[in-house]
Amino acid sequence: MSGHRAYTPSLRDRLTKAVMTAAGYLPGPLLRPVAGAPRRVDGQVLDPHFQAGLRVISLMSEGEYQDLTLERARSVVERSAYTVSGRKIDLAVVTDIVLPLGGADPDRADLPARLYSPVDGDEALPVLVYFHGGGWVLGSIDSHDATCRYIADTGRLKVISVDYRMAPEFLFPTAAEDALAAFRYVRDHAAELGVDPQRIAVGGDSAGGNLAAVVCQQTRDAGEKTPDFQLLFVPATNMSARTRSYELFGDGYFLTRGNMDWYERTYIRSDDDRLDPRASPLLATDFSGLPPAHVATGGFDPLRDEGEAYARRMADAGVKVSLRRHPTLVHPFVNAVGATPLAKAALSEAVGAMRMALAY
């Protein structure tokens, strides 16, 4: 089974969330006393909401994830996500389910998941199969609960958030194989899940965006029905090289180069894995025939350049792609729907692109 554990916020966490949520409704200029002088890098100006948030996070920091115990690092991620999640969005259905993928294969496992639906009934809505971020090591369906609620509510579609198995308990390519198996299950059991079999999208942020991209490549290569759309937020696409955005934003903008180095070391088995397209989808030799995509990157993100490179490779191969850089935002802005209106706007824009592609 996965490493998912329920998170219970402390009183301090609840107070921090209340402050962050209230700050999210304030105009940017009013946050300057907390945020400090505007940060300008590579022709971009950091959003004052995120700049203020980074200062709060630094004051509460227990150290870099790679310097903590695994259990503590996972708890810190859950706490950080909770504090910027904003007011809870009520949906008609939010229920924990199990994807029965185990069977007789010892390498397979039943996977917990969470189903979100804006309607209570049998209406077959489009669905987004979502894979959370966290470097294949951290994160959970809880840490991304607010994101999935927002997408389901704004997009009027169902979301199935998958609790795939993570490292170091399960090394590469387990997460990629779980993601592929989860998509196949939803595709092949659309009727019983109450989803439209012709409108099944995959998506995710960071490591989850990596997994969504891999699912699209793997299903195409197998000659089977691929997802109908891919929604890639700040995706990690290349473990074999570092880009200029790592030099510009590798420290001080939430996700650090040190974090990424640790995530990758923890996830992969050897340097040979870095060259495998299931770990580095940007290294695939063929980008044709992939589903339409929306790729959203953050201007102040070490993964910015590799995410945009992936979008360009698909577009050059004839795939319909919308690429959007949000120049004022940090990694992973999709979790911060309660901290800044720009995060909500970025999510809404992405959902709009998905609705247009799925034509509903």
CSV table of C-alpha atoms in Angstrom, one decimal:
chain,number,residue,atom,x,y,z
A,1,MET,CA,0.0,0.0,0.0
A,2,SER,CA,1.0,3.6,-0.2
A,3,GLY,CA,2.7,5.7,2.4
A,4,HIS,CA,-0.3,8.0,2.9
A,5,ARG,CA,-1.1,9.0,6.4
A,6,ALA,CA,-3.9,11.3,7.6
A,7,TYR,CA,-2.7,14.7,8.8
A,8,THR,CA,-4.2,16.5,11.8
A,9,PRO,CA,-3.4,20.2,12.0
A,10,SER,CA,-2.4,21.7,15.3
A,11,LEU,CA,-3.8,25.0,16.7
A,12,ARG,CA,-0.8,26.8,15.4
A,13,ASP,CA,-1.4,25.4,11.9
A,14,ARG,CA,-5.0,26.5,12.1
A,15,LEU,CA,-4.0,30.0,13.1
A,16,THR,CA,-1.3,30.2,10.4
A,17,LYS,CA,-3.9,29.1,7.8
A,18,ALA,CA,-6.3,31.7,9.0
A,19,VAL,CA,-3.7,34.4,8.6
A,20,MET,CA,-2.6,33.1,5.1
A,21,THR,CA,-6.2,32.9,3.9
A,22,ALA,CA,-6.9,36.5,5.1
A,23,ALA,CA,-3.8,37.7,3.4
A,24,GLY,CA,-4.9,36.1,0.2
A,25,TYR,CA,-7.7,38.6,0.0
A,26,LEU,CA,-5.5,41.6,0.4
A,27,PRO,CA,-4.2,43.7,-2.5
A,28,GLY,CA,-0.6,43.0,-3.2
A,29,PRO,CA,0.7,46.5,-2.2
A,30,LEU,CA,-0.7,46.1,1.3
A,31,LEU,CA,1.6,43.1,1.8
A,32,ARG,CA,4.8,44.9,0.9
A,33,PRO,CA,5.7,45.6,4.6
A,34,VAL,CA,5.7,41.8,5.2
A,35,ALA,CA,6.9,40.8,1.7
A,36,GLY,CA,9.8,43.3,1.5
A,37,ALA,CA,11.1,45.0,-1.6
A,38,PRO,CA,10.0,43.4,-4.9
A,39,ARG,CA,12.2,40.6,-6.1
A,40,ARG,CA,13.1,41.0,-9.8
A,41,VAL,CA,14.8,38.1,-11.6
A,42,ASP,CA,15.0,37.3,-15.3
A,43,GLY,CA,12.7,40.2,-16.1
A,44,GLN,CA,10.0,38.9,-13.7
A,45,VAL,CA,8.7,40.3,-10.4
A,46,LEU,CA,7.7,37.9,-7.7
A,47,ASP,CA,4.0,38.0,-6.6
A,48,PRO,CA,3.9,39.8,-3.3
A,49,HIS,CA,1.5,37.2,-1.8
A,50,PHE,CA,4.1,34.5,-2.5
A,51,GLN,CA,6.9,36.6,-1.4
A,52,ALA,CA,5.2,37.2,1.9
A,53,GLY,CA,4.3,33.6,2.2
A,54,LEU,CA,8.0,32.6,1.6
A,55,ARG,CA,9.0,34.8,4.5
A,56,VAL,CA,6.4,33.2,6.8
A,57,ILE,CA,7.5,29.7,5.7
A,58,SER,CA,11.1,30.6,6.4
A,59,LEU,CA,10.2,31.7,9.9
A,60,MET,CA,8.4,28.4,10.5
A,61,SER,CA,11.0,26.2,8.8
A,62,GLU,CA,12.4,23.2,10.5
A,63,GLY,CA,15.1,22.8,7.8
A,64,GLU,CA,15.3,21.5,4.3
A,65,TYR,CA,13.3,18.3,3.6
A,66,GLN,CA,16.5,16.3,2.9
A,67,ASP,CA,17.8,17.2,6.3
A,68,LEU,CA,14.8,15.9,8.2
A,69,THR,CA,13.6,12.4,8.9
A,70,LEU,CA,11.4,11.0,6.1
A,71,GLU,CA,8.4,11.0,8.5
A,72,ARG,CA,9.0,14.6,9.5
A,73,ALA,CA,9.5,15.8,6.0
A,74,ARG,CA,6.2,14.2,5.0
A,75,SER,CA,4.4,15.9,7.9
A,76,VAL,CA,5.9,19.3,7.1
A,77,VAL,CA,4.7,19.0,3.5
A,78,GLU,CA,1.2,18.3,4.7
A,79,ARG,CA,1.3,21.2,7.1
A,80,SER,CA,2.6,23.6,4.5
A,81,ALA,CA,-0.2,22.6,2.0
A,82,TYR,CA,-2.8,22.9,4.7
A,83,THR,CA,-1.8,26.5,5.6
A,84,VAL,CA,-2.2,27.8,2.1
A,85,SER,CA,-5.3,25.7,1.1
A,86,GLY,CA,-7.8,28.5,1.9
A,87,ARG,CA,-11.5,28.0,2.6
A,88,LYS,CA,-12.7,24.5,2.1
A,89,ILE,CA,-14.8,24.0,-1.1
A,90,ASP,CA,-17.8,21.8,-0.4
A,91,LEU,CA,-18.7,19.4,-3.2
A,92,ALA,CA,-21.6,17.0,-3.6
A,93,VAL,CA,-19.3,14.0,-3.3
A,94,VAL,CA,-15.9,13.6,-1.8
A,95,THR,CA,-15.2,10.0,-0.9
A,96,ASP,CA,-12.2,7.8,-0.4
A,97,ILE,CA,-12.1,4.8,-2.7
A,98,VAL,CA,-9.7,2.0,-3.6
A,99,LEU,CA,-8.6,1.1,-7.1
A,100,PRO,CA,-8.3,-2.7,-7.1
A,101,LEU,CA,-5.1,-3.1,-9.0
A,102,GLY,CA,-3.4,-5.7,-7.0
A,103,GLY,CA,-4.5,-9.1,-8.2
A,104,ALA,CA,-1.9,-11.9,-8.3
A,105,ASP,CA,1.0,-9.8,-9.5
A,106,PRO,CA,3.3,-9.2,-6.5
A,107,ASP,CA,4.5,-5.9,-8.1
A,108,ARG,CA,1.0,-4.5,-8.2
A,109,ALA,CA,-1.0,-3.1,-5.3
A,110,ASP,CA,-4.5,-1.8,-4.6
A,111,LEU,CA,-4.2,2.0,-4.5
A,112,PRO,CA,-6.2,4.4,-2.3
A,113,ALA,CA,-7.7,7.3,-4.2
A,114,ARG,CA,-10.2,10.1,-3.6
A,115,LEU,CA,-13.1,10.8,-5.8
A,116,TYR,CA,-14.4,14.3,-6.1
A,117,SER,CA,-17.7,15.2,-7.9
A,118,PRO,CA,-19.7,18.4,-8.2
A,119,VAL,CA,-22.9,16.3,-8.6
A,120,ASP,CA,-24.5,13.5,-6.6
A,121,GLY,CA,-25.9,11.0,-9.0
A,122,ASP,CA,-25.2,8.8,-12.0
A,123,GLU,CA,-24.4,11.6,-14.5
A,124,ALA,CA,-21.3,10.5,-16.5
A,125,LEU,CA,-19.1,13.6,-16.2
A,126,PRO,CA,-15.6,14.1,-17.7
A,127,VAL,CA,-12.9,13.0,-15.3
A,128,LEU,CA,-9.3,14.1,-14.4
A,129,VAL,CA,-7.1,11.4,-13.0
A,130,TYR,CA,-4.8,13.4,-10.8
A,131,PHE,CA,-1.3,12.6,-9.5
A,132,HIS,CA,0.0,14.7,-6.7
A,133,GLY,CA,3.4,16.3,-6.5
A,134,GLY,CA,6.1,15.9,-3.9
A,135,GLY,CA,9.2,14.6,-5.7
A,136,TRP,CA,7.9,11.0,-5.8
A,137,VAL,CA,8.7,11.0,-2.0
A,138,LEU,CA,6.4,13.4,-0.3
A,139,GLY,CA,2.8,14.6,-0.7
A,140,SER,CA,-0.5,12.8,-0.6
A,141,ILE,CA,-4.1,13.0,-1.6
A,142,ASP,CA,-4.6,15.1,1.5
A,143,SER,CA,-1.9,17.6,0.6
A,144,HIS,CA,-3.6,18.2,-2.7
A,145,ASP,CA,-7.2,18.0,-1.5
A,146,ALA,CA,-7.8,21.8,-1.9
A,147,THR,CA,-6.4,21.7,-5.5
A,148,CYS,CA,-8.6,18.8,-6.5
A,149,ARG,CA,-11.7,20.4,-4.9
A,150,TYR,CA,-11.0,23.6,-6.8
A,151,ILE,CA,-10.6,21.8,-10.2
A,152,ALA,CA,-13.7,19.7,-9.7
A,153,ASP,CA,-15.8,22.7,-8.7
A,154,THR,CA,-14.5,25.1,-11.3
A,155,GLY,CA,-14.4,22.6,-14.1
A,156,ARG,CA,-17.7,20.8,-13.3
A,157,LEU,CA,-16.0,17.4,-13.7
A,158,LYS,CA,-15.0,14.5,-11.5
A,159,VAL,CA,-11.4,14.2,-10.2
A,160,ILE,CA,-9.9,11.0,-9.0
A,161,SER,CA,-6.7,11.7,-7.0
A,162,VAL,CA,-4.4,8.7,-6.9
A,163,ASP,CA,-2.3,7.8,-3.8
A,164,TYR,CA,0.4,6.1,-5.8
A,165,ARG,CA,3.3,4.3,-4.0
A,166,MET,CA,6.3,6.5,-3.3
A,167,ALA,CA,10.1,6.3,-2.6
A,168,PRO,CA,12.1,5.2,-0.7
A,169,GLU,CA,9.7,2.4,0.2
A,170,PHE,CA,9.0,1.9,-3.6
A,171,LEU,CA,11.7,2.9,-6.0
A,172,PHE,CA,11.5,3.8,-9.7
A,173,PRO,CA,9.6,2.7,-11.8
A,174,THR,CA,6.9,1.8,-9.2
A,175,ALA,CA,5.2,5.3,-9.2
A,176,ALA,CA,5.1,5.4,-13.0
A,177,GLU,CA,3.7,1.9,-13.1
A,178,ASP,CA,1.0,2.8,-10.5
A,179,ALA,CA,0.0,5.9,-12.5
A,180,LEU,CA,-0.3,3.9,-15.7
A,181,ALA,CA,-2.3,1.2,-13.9
A,182,ALA,CA,-4.6,3.7,-12.3
A,183,PHE,CA,-5.4,5.4,-15.6
A,184,ARG,CA,-6.1,2.1,-17.3
A,185,TYR,CA,-8.4,1.1,-14.5
A,186,VAL,CA,-10.4,4.4,-14.8
A,187,ARG,CA,-10.5,4.1,-18.6
A,188,ASP,CA,-11.6,0.5,-18.5
A,189,HIS,CA,-14.2,0.9,-15.7
A,190,ALA,CA,-15.6,4.3,-16.7
A,191,ALA,CA,-19.2,3.1,-16.5
A,192,GLU,CA,-19.0,1.9,-12.9
A,193,LEU,CA,-17.1,5.0,-11.9
A,194,GLY,CA,-19.7,7.2,-13.5
A,195,VAL,CA,-17.3,9.0,-15.9
A,196,ASP,CA,-17.5,9.8,-19.6
A,197,PRO,CA,-15.3,7.2,-21.4
A,198,GLN,CA,-14.5,9.8,-24.1
A,199,ARG,CA,-13.4,12.5,-21.8
A,200,ILE,CA,-10.7,11.1,-19.5
A,201,ALA,CA,-7.8,13.4,-18.8
A,202,VAL,CA,-4.7,12.9,-16.7
A,203,GLY,CA,-2.8,15.6,-14.8
A,204,GLY,CA,-0.6,16.5,-12.0
A,205,ASP,CA,1.9,18.9,-10.6
A,206,SER,CA,5.7,18.5,-10.4
A,207,ALA,CA,6.4,14.8,-9.9
A,208,GLY,CA,2.7,14.3,-10.6
A,209,GLY,CA,3.0,16.1,-13.9
A,210,ASN,CA,5.9,13.8,-14.7
A,211,LEU,CA,3.7,10.8,-14.1
A,212,ALA,CA,0.9,12.2,-16.2
A,213,ALA,CA,3.3,12.8,-19.1
A,214,VAL,CA,4.7,9.3,-18.7
A,215,VAL,CA,1.1,7.8,-18.8
A,216,CYS,CA,0.5,9.5,-22.1
A,217,GLN,CA,3.7,8.2,-23.6
A,218,GLN,CA,3.3,4.7,-22.3
A,219,THR,CA,-0.3,4.3,-23.6
A,220,ARG,CA,0.6,5.7,-27.0
A,221,ASP,CA,3.7,3.3,-27.3
A,222,ALA,CA,1.5,0.4,-26.3
A,223,GLY,CA,-1.0,1.2,-29.1
A,224,GLU,CA,-3.9,1.6,-26.8
A,225,LYS,CA,-6.4,4.4,-26.1
A,226,THR,CA,-4.5,7.3,-24.5
A,227,PRO,CA,-5.9,9.9,-22.2
A,228,ASP,CA,-8.0,12.5,-24.0
A,229,PHE,CA,-6.0,15.4,-22.5
A,230,GLN,CA,-3.0,16.0,-20.3
A,231,LEU,CA,-2.9,18.8,-17.7
A,232,LEU,CA,0.7,19.4,-16.7
A,233,PHE,CA,1.5,21.8,-13.9
A,234,VAL,CA,5.2,22.7,-13.3
A,235,PRO,CA,6.2,19.2,-14.6
A,236,ALA,CA,9.6,17.6,-13.9
A,237,THR,CA,10.6,16.2,-17.2
A,238,ASN,CA,14.4,15.7,-17.2
A,239,MET,CA,16.6,14.1,-14.6
A,240,SER,CA,19.7,14.0,-16.9
A,241,ALA,CA,20.6,17.7,-16.9
A,242,ARG,CA,20.0,21.0,-15.1
A,243,THR,CA,18.8,24.1,-16.9
A,244,ARG,CA,19.3,27.8,-16.5
A,245,SER,CA,16.2,28.1,-14.4
A,246,TYR,CA,18.0,26.0,-11.8
A,247,GLU,CA,20.8,28.6,-11.6
A,248,LEU,CA,18.3,31.4,-11.3
A,249,PHE,CA,15.8,29.9,-8.9
A,250,GLY,CA,17.5,27.0,-7.2
A,251,ASP,CA,17.4,28.6,-3.8
A,252,GLY,CA,14.9,30.8,-2.0
A,253,TYR,CA,11.7,30.0,-3.9
A,254,PHE,CA,10.3,27.1,-2.0
A,255,LEU,CA,11.5,24.3,-4.3
A,256,THR,CA,15.3,24.2,-4.2
A,257,ARG,CA,18.0,22.5,-6.2
A,258,GLY,CA,18.9,20.6,-3.0
A,259,ASN,CA,15.3,19.3,-2.8
A,260,MET,CA,15.3,18.1,-6.3
A,261,ASP,CA,18.7,16.4,-6.0
A,262,TRP,CA,17.3,14.5,-2.9
A,263,TYR,CA,14.0,13.6,-4.5
A,264,GLU,CA,15.8,12.1,-7.5
A,265,ARG,CA,18.4,10.2,-5.5
A,266,THR,CA,15.6,8.8,-3.3
A,267,TYR,CA,13.4,7.8,-6.3
A,268,ILE,CA,15.8,6.3,-8.9
A,269,ARG,CA,17.9,3.2,-8.5
A,270,SER,CA,20.9,4.3,-10.5
A,271,ASP,CA,22.1,7.0,-12.9
A,272,ASP,CA,20.9,4.8,-15.8
A,273,ASP,CA,17.4,5.5,-14.7
A,274,ARG,CA,17.9,9.2,-15.4
A,275,LEU,CA,18.0,8.4,-19.1
A,276,ASP,CA,14.8,6.3,-19.0
A,277,PRO,CA,11.8,8.3,-20.5
A,278,ARG,CA,9.6,6.9,-17.7
A,279,ALA,CA,11.8,9.1,-15.4
A,280,SER,CA,12.7,11.8,-17.9
A,281,PRO,CA,9.9,12.0,-20.4
A,282,LEU,CA,11.8,14.9,-22.2
A,283,LEU,CA,14.3,12.2,-23.4
A,284,ALA,CA,11.7,10.3,-25.4
A,285,THR,CA,12.6,9.9,-29.1
A,286,ASP,CA,9.0,10.5,-30.4
A,287,PHE,CA,6.5,13.1,-29.3
A,288,SER,CA,4.0,12.6,-32.0
A,289,GLY,CA,0.5,11.2,-31.3
A,290,LEU,CA,0.4,12.4,-27.7
A,291,PRO,CA,-2.9,13.8,-26.3
A,292,PRO,CA,-3.6,17.6,-26.4
A,293,ALA,CA,-1.9,19.3,-23.5
A,294,HIS,CA,-1.9,22.4,-21.3
A,295,VAL,CA,1.5,23.0,-19.7
A,296,ALA,CA,1.6,25.7,-16.9
A,297,THR,CA,5.0,26.8,-15.5
A,298,GLY,CA,6.0,29.2,-12.8
A,299,GLY,CA,8.4,32.0,-13.6
A,300,PHE,CA,10.3,31.6,-10.3
A,301,ASP,CA,10.6,27.8,-10.5
A,302,PRO,CA,13.8,25.7,-11.1
A,303,LEU,CA,11.7,23.4,-13.2
A,304,ARG,CA,10.4,26.2,-15.5
A,305,ASP,CA,12.7,25.6,-18.4
A,306,GLU,CA,12.4,21.8,-18.6
A,307,GLY,CA,8.6,22.1,-18.4
A,308,GLU,CA,8.6,24.6,-21.3
A,309,ALA,CA,11.0,22.5,-23.3
A,310,TYR,CA,8.6,19.5,-23.0
A,311,ALA,CA,5.7,21.7,-24.2
A,312,ARG,CA,7.8,22.8,-27.2
A,313,ARG,CA,8.8,19.3,-28.1
A,314,MET,CA,5.2,18.2,-28.2
A,315,ALA,CA,4.2,21.2,-30.2
A,316,ASP,CA,7.0,20.7,-32.7
A,317,ALA,CA,5.7,17.1,-33.2
A,318,GLY,CA,2.2,18.4,-34.1
A,319,VAL,CA,0.6,17.9,-30.7
A,320,LYS,CA,-2.0,20.6,-29.8
A,321,VAL,CA,-0.4,22.4,-26.8
A,322,SER,CA,-1.1,25.5,-24.8
A,323,LEU,CA,1.9,26.7,-22.9
A,324,ARG,CA,1.5,29.3,-20.2
A,325,ARG,CA,4.2,30.7,-18.0
A,326,HIS,CA,2.9,32.4,-14.9
A,327,PRO,CA,5.9,34.8,-14.5
A,328,THR,CA,5.2,35.9,-11.0
A,329,LEU,CA,4.5,32.5,-9.4
A,330,VAL,CA,6.7,29.9,-7.6
A,331,HIS,CA,6.6,26.1,-7.5
A,332,PRO,CA,4.1,24.6,-6.9
A,333,PHE,CA,1.5,27.3,-7.1
A,334,VAL,CA,-1.4,24.9,-7.7
A,335,ASN,CA,-1.5,24.1,-4.0
A,336,ALA,CA,-1.8,27.7,-2.9
A,337,VAL,CA,-5.4,28.4,-3.8
A,338,GLY,CA,-5.9,30.1,-0.4
A,339,ALA,CA,-2.8,32.2,-0.5
A,340,THR,CA,-3.0,34.3,-3.6
A,341,PRO,CA,-5.7,35.1,-6.2
A,342,LEU,CA,-3.1,34.5,-8.9
A,343,ALA,CA,-2.9,30.8,-8.0
A,344,LYS,CA,-6.7,30.5,-8.4
A,345,ALA,CA,-6.5,32.4,-11.7
A,346,ALA,CA,-3.8,30.0,-13.0
A,347,LEU,CA,-5.9,27.0,-12.0
A,348,SER,CA,-9.0,28.4,-13.6
A,349,GLU,CA,-7.2,29.1,-16.8
A,350,ALA,CA,-5.9,25.6,-17.0
A,351,VAL,CA,-9.3,24.1,-16.3
A,352,GLY,CA,-10.7,26.3,-19.1
A,353,ALA,CA,-8.1,24.9,-21.5
A,354,MET,CA,-9.1,21.4,-20.5
A,355,ARG,CA,-12.8,22.1,-21.0
A,356,MET,CA,-12.1,23.5,-24.4
A,357,ALA,CA,-10.0,20.5,-25.4
A,358,LEU,CA,-12.6,18.0,-24.1
A,359,ALA,CA,-15.4,20.0,-25.6
A,360,TYR,CA,-17.9,20.1,-22.8
